[in-house]
mmCIF file of C-alpha atoms in Angstrom:
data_model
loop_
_atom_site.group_PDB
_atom_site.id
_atom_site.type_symbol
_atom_site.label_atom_id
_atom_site.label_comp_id
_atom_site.label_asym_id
_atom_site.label_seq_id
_atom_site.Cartn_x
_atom_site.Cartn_y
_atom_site.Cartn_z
ATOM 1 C CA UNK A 1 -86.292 -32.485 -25.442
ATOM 2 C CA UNK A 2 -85.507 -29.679 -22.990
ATOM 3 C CA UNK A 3 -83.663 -30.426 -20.083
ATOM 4 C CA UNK A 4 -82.805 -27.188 -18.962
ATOM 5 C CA UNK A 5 -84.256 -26.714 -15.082
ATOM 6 C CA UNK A 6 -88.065 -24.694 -15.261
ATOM 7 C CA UNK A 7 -87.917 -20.903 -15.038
ATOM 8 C CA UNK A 8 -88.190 -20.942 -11.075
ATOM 9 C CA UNK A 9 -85.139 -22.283 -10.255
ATOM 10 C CA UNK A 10 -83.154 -20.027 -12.248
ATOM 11 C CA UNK A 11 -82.380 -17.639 -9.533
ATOM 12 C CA UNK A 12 -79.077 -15.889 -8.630
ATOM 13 C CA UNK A 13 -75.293 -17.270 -9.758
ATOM 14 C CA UNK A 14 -75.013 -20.792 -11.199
ATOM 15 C CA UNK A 15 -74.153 -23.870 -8.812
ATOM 16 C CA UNK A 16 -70.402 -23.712 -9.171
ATOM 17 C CA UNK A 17 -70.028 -20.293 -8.677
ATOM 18 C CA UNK A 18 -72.428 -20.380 -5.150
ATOM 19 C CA UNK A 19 -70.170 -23.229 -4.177
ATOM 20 C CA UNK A 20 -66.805 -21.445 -5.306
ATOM 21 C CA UNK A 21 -67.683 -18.465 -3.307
ATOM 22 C CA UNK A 22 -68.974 -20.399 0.144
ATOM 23 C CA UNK A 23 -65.654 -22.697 -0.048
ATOM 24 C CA UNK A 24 -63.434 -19.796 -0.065
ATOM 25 C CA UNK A 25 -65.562 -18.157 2.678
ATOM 26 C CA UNK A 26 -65.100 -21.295 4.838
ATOM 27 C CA UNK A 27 -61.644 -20.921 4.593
ATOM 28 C CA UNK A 28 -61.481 -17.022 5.325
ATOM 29 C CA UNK A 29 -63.317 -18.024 8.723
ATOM 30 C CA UNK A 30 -60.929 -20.428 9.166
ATOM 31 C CA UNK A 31 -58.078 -18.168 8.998
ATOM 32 C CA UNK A 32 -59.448 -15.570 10.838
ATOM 33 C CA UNK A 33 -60.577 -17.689 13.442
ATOM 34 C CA UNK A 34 -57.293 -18.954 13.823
ATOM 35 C CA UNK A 35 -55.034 -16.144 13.696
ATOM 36 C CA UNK A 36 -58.103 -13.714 15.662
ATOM 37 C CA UNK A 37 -60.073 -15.815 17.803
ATOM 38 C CA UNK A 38 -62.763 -13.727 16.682
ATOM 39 C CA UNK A 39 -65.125 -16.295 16.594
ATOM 40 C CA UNK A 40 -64.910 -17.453 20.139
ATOM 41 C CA UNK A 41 -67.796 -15.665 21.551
ATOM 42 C CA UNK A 42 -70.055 -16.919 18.460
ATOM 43 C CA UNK A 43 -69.251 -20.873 19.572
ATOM 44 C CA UNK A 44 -69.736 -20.263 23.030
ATOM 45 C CA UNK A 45 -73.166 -18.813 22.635
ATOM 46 C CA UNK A 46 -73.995 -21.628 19.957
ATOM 47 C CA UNK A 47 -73.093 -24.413 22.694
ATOM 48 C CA UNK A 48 -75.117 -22.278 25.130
ATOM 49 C CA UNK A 49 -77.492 -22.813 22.803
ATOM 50 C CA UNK A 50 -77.400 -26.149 21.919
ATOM 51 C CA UNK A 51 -76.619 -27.596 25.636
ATOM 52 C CA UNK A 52 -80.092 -28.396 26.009
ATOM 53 C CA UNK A 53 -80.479 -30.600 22.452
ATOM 54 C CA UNK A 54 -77.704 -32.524 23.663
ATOM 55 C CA UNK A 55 -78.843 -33.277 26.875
ATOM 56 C CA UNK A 56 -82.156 -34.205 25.160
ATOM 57 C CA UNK A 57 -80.359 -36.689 22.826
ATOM 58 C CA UNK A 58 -78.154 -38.147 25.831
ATOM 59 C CA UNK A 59 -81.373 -39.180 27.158
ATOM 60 C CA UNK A 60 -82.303 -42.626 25.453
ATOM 61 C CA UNK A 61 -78.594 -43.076 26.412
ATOM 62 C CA UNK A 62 -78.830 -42.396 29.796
ATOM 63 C CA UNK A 63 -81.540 -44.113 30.278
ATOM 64 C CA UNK A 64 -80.317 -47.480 29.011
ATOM 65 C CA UNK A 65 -77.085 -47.558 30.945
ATOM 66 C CA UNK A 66 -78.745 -47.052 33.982
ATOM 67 C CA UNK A 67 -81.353 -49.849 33.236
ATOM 68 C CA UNK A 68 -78.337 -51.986 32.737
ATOM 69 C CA UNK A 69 -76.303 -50.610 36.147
ATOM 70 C CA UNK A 70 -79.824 -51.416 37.675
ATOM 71 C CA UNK A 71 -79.891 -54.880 36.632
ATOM 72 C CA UNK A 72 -75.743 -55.345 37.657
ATOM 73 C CA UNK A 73 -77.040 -53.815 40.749
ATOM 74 C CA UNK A 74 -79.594 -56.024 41.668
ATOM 75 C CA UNK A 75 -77.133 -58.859 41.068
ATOM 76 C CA UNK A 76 -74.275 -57.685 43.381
ATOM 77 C CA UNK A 77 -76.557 -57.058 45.733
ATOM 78 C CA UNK A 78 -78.054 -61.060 45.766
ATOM 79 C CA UNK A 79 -74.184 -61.541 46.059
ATOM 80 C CA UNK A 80 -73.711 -59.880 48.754
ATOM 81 C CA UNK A 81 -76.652 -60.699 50.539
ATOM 82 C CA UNK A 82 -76.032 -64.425 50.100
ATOM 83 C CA UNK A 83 -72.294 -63.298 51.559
ATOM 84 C CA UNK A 84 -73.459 -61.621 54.508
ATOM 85 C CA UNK A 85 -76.086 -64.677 55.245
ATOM 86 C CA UNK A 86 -73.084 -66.931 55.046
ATOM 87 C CA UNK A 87 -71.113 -64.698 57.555
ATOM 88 C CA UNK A 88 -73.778 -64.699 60.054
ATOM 89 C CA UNK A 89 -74.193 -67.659 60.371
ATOM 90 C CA UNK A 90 -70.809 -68.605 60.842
ATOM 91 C CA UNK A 91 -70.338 -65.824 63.110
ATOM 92 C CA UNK A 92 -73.045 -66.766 64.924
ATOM 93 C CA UNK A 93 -71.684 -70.353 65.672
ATOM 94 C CA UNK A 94 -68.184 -68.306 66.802
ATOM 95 C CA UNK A 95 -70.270 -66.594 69.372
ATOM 96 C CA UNK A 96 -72.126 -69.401 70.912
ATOM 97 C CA UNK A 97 -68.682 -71.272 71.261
ATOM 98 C CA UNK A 98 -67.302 -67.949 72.339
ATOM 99 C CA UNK A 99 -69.742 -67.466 75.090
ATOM 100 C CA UNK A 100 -69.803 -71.534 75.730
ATOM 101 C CA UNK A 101 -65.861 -71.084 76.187
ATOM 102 C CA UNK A 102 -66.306 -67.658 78.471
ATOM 103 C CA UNK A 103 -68.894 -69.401 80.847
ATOM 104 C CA UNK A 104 -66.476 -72.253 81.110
ATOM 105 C CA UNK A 105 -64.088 -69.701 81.860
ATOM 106 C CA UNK A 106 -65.694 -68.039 84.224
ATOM 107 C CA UNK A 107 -66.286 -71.740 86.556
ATOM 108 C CA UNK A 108 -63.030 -72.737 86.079
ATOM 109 C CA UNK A 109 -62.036 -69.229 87.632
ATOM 110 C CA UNK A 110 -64.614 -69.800 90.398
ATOM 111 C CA UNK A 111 -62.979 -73.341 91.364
ATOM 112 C CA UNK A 112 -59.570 -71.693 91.964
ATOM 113 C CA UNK A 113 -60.216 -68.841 93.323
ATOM 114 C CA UNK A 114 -59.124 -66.324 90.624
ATOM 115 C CA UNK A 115 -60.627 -63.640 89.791
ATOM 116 C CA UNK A 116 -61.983 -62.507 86.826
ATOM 117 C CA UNK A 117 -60.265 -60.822 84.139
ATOM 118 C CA UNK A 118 -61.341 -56.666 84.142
ATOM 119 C CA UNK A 119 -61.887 -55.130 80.693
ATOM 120 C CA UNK A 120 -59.575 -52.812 79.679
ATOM 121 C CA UNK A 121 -60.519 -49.194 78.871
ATOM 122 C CA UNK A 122 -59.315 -47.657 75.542
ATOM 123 C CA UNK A 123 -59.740 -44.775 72.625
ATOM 124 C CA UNK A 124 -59.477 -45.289 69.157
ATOM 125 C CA UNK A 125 -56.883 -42.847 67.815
ATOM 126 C CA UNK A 126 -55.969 -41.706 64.350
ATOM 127 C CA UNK A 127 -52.637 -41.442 62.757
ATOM 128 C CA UNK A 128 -51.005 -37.745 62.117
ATOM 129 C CA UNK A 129 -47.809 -38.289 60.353
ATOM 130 C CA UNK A 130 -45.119 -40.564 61.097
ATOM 131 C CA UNK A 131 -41.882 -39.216 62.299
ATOM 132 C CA UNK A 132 -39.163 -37.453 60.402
ATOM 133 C CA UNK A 133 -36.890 -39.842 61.543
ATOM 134 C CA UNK A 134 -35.134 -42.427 58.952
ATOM 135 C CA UNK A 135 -33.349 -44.640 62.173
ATOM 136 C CA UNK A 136 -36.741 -45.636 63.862
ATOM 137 C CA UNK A 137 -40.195 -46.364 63.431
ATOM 138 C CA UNK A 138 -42.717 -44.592 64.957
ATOM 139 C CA UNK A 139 -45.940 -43.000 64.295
ATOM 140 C CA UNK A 140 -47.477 -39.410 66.164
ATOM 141 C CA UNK A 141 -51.631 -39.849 66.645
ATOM 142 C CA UNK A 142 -53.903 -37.152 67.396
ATOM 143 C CA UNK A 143 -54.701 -38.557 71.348
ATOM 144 C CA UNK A 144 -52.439 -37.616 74.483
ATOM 145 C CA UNK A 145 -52.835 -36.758 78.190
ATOM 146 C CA UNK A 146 -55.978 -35.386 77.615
ATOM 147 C CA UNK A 147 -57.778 -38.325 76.407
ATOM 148 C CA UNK A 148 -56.230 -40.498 79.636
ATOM 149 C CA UNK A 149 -53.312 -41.957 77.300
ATOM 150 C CA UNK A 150 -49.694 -42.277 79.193
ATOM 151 C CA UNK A 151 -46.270 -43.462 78.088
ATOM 152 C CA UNK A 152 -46.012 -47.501 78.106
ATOM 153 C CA UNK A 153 -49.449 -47.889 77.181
ATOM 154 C CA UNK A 154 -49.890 -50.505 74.680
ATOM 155 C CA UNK A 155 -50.949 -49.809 71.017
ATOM 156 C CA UNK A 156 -52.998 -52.423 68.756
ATOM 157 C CA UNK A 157 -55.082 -52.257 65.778
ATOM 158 C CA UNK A 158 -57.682 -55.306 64.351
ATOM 159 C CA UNK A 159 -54.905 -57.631 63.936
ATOM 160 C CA UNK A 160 -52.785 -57.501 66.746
ATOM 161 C CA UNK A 161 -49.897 -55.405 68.404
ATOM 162 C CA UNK A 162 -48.817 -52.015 66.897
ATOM 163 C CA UNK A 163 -46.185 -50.934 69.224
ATOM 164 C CA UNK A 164 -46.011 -49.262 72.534
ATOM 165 C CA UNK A 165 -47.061 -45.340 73.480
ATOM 166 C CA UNK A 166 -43.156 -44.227 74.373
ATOM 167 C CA UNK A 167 -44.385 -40.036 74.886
ATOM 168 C CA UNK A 168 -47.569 -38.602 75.464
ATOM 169 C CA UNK A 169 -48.405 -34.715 75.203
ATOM 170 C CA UNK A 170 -51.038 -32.930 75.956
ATOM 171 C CA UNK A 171 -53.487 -33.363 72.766
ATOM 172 C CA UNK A 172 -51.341 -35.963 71.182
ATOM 173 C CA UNK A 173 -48.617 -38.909 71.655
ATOM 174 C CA UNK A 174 -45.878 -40.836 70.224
ATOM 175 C CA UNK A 175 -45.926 -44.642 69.273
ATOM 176 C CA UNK A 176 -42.733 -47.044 68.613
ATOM 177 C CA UNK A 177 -43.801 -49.874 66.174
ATOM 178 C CA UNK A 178 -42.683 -53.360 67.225
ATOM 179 C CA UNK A 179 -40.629 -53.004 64.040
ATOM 180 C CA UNK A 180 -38.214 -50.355 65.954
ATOM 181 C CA UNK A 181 -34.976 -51.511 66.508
ATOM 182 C CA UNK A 182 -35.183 -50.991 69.705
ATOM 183 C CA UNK A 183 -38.521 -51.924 70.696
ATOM 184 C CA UNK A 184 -39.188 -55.056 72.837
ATOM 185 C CA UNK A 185 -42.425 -57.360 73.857
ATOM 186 C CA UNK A 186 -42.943 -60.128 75.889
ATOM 187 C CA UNK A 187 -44.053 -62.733 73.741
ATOM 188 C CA UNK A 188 -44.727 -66.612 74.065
ATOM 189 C CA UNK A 189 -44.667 -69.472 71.136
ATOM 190 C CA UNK A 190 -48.920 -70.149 71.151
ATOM 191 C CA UNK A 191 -48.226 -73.442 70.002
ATOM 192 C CA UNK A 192 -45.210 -74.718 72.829
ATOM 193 C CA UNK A 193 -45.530 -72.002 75.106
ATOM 194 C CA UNK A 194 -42.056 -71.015 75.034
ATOM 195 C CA UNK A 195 -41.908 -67.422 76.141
ATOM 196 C CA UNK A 196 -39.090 -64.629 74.973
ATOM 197 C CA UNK A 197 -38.661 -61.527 73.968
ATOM 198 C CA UNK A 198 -39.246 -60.021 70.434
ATOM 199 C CA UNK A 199 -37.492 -57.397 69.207
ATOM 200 C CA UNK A 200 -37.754 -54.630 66.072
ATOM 201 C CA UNK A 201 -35.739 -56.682 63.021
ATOM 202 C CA UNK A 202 -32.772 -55.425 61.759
ATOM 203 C CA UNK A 203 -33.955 -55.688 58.139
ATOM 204 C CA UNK A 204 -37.152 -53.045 57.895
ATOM 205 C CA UNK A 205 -40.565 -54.286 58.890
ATOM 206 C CA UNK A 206 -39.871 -57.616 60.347
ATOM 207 C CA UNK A 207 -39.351 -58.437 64.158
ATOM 208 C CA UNK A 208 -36.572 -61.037 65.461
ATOM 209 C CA UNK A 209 -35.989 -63.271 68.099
ATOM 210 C CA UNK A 210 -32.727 -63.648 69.794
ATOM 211 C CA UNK A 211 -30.564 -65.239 71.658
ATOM 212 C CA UNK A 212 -32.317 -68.635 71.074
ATOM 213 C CA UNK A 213 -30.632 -71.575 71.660
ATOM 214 C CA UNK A 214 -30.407 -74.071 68.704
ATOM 215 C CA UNK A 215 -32.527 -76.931 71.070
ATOM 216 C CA UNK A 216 -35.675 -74.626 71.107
ATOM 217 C CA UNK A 217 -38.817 -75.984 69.565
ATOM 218 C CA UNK A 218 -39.722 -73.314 66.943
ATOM 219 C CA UNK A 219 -40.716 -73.547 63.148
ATOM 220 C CA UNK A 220 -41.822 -71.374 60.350
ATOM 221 C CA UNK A 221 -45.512 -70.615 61.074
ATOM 222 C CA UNK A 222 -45.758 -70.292 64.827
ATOM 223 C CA UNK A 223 -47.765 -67.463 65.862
ATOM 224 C CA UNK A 224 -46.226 -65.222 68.748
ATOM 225 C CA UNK A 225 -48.591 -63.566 70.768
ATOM 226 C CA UNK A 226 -47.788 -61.534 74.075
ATOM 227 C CA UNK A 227 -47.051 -63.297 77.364
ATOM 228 C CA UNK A 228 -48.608 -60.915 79.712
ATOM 229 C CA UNK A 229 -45.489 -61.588 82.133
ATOM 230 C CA UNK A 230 -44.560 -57.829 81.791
ATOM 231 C CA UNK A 231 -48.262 -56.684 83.458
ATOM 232 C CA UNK A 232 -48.484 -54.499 80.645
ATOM 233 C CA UNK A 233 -49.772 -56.358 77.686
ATOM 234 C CA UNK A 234 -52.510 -58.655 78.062
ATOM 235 C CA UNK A 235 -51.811 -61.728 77.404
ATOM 236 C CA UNK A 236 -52.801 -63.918 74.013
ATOM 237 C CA UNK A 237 -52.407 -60.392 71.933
ATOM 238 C CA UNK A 238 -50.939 -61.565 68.419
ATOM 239 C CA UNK A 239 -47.701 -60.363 67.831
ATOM 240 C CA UNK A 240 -45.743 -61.604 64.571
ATOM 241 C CA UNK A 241 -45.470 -65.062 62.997
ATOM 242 C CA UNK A 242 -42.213 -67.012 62.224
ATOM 243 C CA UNK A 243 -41.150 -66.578 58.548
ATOM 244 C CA UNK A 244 -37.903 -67.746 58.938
ATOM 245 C CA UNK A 245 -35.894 -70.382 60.910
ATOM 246 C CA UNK A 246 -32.235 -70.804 60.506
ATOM 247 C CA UNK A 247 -28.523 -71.083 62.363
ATOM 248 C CA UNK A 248 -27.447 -67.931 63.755
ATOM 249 C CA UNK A 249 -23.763 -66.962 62.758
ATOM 250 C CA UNK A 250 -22.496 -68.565 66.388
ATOM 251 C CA UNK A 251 -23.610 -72.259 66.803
ATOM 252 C CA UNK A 252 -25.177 -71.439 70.266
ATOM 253 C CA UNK A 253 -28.079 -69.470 69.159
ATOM 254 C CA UNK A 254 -31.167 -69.746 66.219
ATOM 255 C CA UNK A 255 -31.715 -66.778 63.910
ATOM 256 C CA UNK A 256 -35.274 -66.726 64.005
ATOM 257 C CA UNK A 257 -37.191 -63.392 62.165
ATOM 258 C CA UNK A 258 -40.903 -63.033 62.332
ATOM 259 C CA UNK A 259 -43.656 -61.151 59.813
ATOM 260 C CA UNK A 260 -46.146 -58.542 62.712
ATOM 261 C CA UNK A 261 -49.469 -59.842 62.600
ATOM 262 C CA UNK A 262 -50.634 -55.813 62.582
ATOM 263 C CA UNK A 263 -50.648 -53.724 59.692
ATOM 264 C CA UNK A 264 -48.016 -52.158 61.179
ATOM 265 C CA UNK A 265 -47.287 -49.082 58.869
ATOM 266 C CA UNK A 266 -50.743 -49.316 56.904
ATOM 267 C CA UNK A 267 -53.077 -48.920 59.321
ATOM 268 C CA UNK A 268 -54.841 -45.550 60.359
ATOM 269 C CA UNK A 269 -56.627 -46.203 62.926
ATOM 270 C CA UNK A 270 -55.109 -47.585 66.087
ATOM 271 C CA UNK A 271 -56.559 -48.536 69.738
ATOM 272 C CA UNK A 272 -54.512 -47.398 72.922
ATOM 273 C CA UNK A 273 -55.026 -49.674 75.868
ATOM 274 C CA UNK A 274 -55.416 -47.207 78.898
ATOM 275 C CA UNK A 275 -53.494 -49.905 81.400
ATOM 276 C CA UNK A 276 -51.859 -48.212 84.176
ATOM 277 C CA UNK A 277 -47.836 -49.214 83.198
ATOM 278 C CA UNK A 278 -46.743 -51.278 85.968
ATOM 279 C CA UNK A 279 -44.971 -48.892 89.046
ATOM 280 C CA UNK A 280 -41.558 -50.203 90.038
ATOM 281 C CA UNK A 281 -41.272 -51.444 93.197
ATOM 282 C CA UNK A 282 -39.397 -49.456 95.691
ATOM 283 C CA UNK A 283 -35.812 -51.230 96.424
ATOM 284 C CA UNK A 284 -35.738 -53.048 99.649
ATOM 285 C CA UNK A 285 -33.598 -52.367 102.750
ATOM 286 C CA UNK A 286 -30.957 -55.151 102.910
ATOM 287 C CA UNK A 287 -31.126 -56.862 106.191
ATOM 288 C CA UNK A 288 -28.240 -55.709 108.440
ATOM 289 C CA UNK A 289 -25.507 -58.542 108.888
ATOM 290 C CA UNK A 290 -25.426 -60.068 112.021
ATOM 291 C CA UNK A 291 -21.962 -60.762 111.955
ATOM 292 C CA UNK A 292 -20.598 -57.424 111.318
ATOM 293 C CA UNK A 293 -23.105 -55.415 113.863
ATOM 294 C CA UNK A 294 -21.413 -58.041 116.290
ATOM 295 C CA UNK A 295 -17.972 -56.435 114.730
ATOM 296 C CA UNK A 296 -18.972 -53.215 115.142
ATOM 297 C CA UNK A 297 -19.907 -53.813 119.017
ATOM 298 C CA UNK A 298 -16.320 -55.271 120.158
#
């Protein structure tokens, strides 16, 4: 029998010598390509080309991941939904106690003749840089004179006190964290209501308490909020909380060091009380001495 392929499909060189001459083509390209970059231009035209085929085949792909981000979707959503129905309603029970405990406030005011607390003015303002300065902490924010901020003007953000405005310019101001060294705020133990003074820690970050005497009534945990005593701060402010309770090197004092309650060099945004600092009072004329304007006569 005769196996030999039919008359029509003996055309041209055998198999072996067609696949001979387009393996040795292939690697001509290939070495030309490499050494030439010659065919650059041709691939760049061919994925000009072909951009459109292959965002037709990323279709059914597309497609089906964003049916599935849909469905995820629709999920976090419920999630969040339930969330923010949860928050509500416990916010909602904060502000009917609030308002219960501002009415009762307000009566309690009335019966002794106080009056009532005026709400302070402020501007939110946003952090710049913080100063090139390795021996301090303090922070530069883009509001000064202009926007009715002075020096002594308090500084807080959501979670309590930042610091203290210590120079104001024209379109901008400083700020000295309550972690400065030499930074200090009237501050009172919420839970006795033993006030002091806090200062910037020694170790980075931290504020201290000093010159405590062993006998005081303090413990890990207390919260430290301002005192209001210095006319300046308004009183209840959170401050820092205790983190550590322990003999100072003399026997006559406690070495108490507290963690701020602000996000003290995290935080971007910041609020600036506009309270008028306190004015000095002018010194007094000591009353003249009897005795020695009687002197002074004889």
């Amino acid at each position: 029998m005769d196996r030999s392929p039919p008359p029509f499909f003996k055309q041209g060189p055998s198999a072996n010598v067609r696949l001979a001459f387009f393996s040795l083509l292939a690697v001509a390209l290939l070495i030309v390509d490499a050494r030439f970059d010659t065919l650059s231009r041709l691939r760049q035209g061919i994925a000009t080309v072909l951009y459109p085929v292959q965002r037709t085949l990323l279709v059914p792909r597309d497609l089906a991941g964003s049916m599935t981000g849909y469905f995820v979707e629709i999920d976090r959503l419920r999630e969040e939904n339930a969330e923010m129905r949860r928050l509500e309603a416990a916010n909602a029970r904060a502000l009917l106690q609030t308002e219960q405990l501002a009415a009762e406030n307000a009566r309690l005011r009335q019966l002794l003749g106080m009056r009532d607390r005026t709400a302070l003015r402020s501007t939110v303002a946003e952090v710049l840089y913080d100063a090139r300065d390795n021996f301090s902490r303090r922070l530069v924010v883009d509001r000064g004179m202009q926007h009715g901020v002075q020096a002594g003007q308090p500084v807080i953000d959501a979670h309590g006190v930042v610091g203290q405005v210590t120079r104001a310019h024209a379109l901008s101001s400083e700020v000295t964290l309550v972690t400065d060294r030499n930074s200090t705020v009237p501050v009172e133990v919420r839970r006795t209501g033993a006030r002091t003074l806090a200062w910037g820690g020694t170790v980075p970050g931290t504020i201290e308490l000093r010159f405590l005497p062993v006998v005081t009534d303090i413990r890990e945990g207390d919260e430290l909020v301002t005192s209001g005593l210095d006319g300046l701060f308004p009183g209840g402010l959170p401050v820092a909380r205790v983190s550590e309770v322990s003999p100072g090197a003399t026997s006559a004092f406690l070495h108490v060091r507290a963690a701020p309650a602000a996000h003290v060099e995290r935080t971007r945004l910041l609020l600036i009380l506009l309270a008028e600092p306190p004015v000095p009072a002018p010194p007094t004329a000591e009353p003249a001495d009897p005795g020695a304007r009687r002197g002074r006569r004889s």
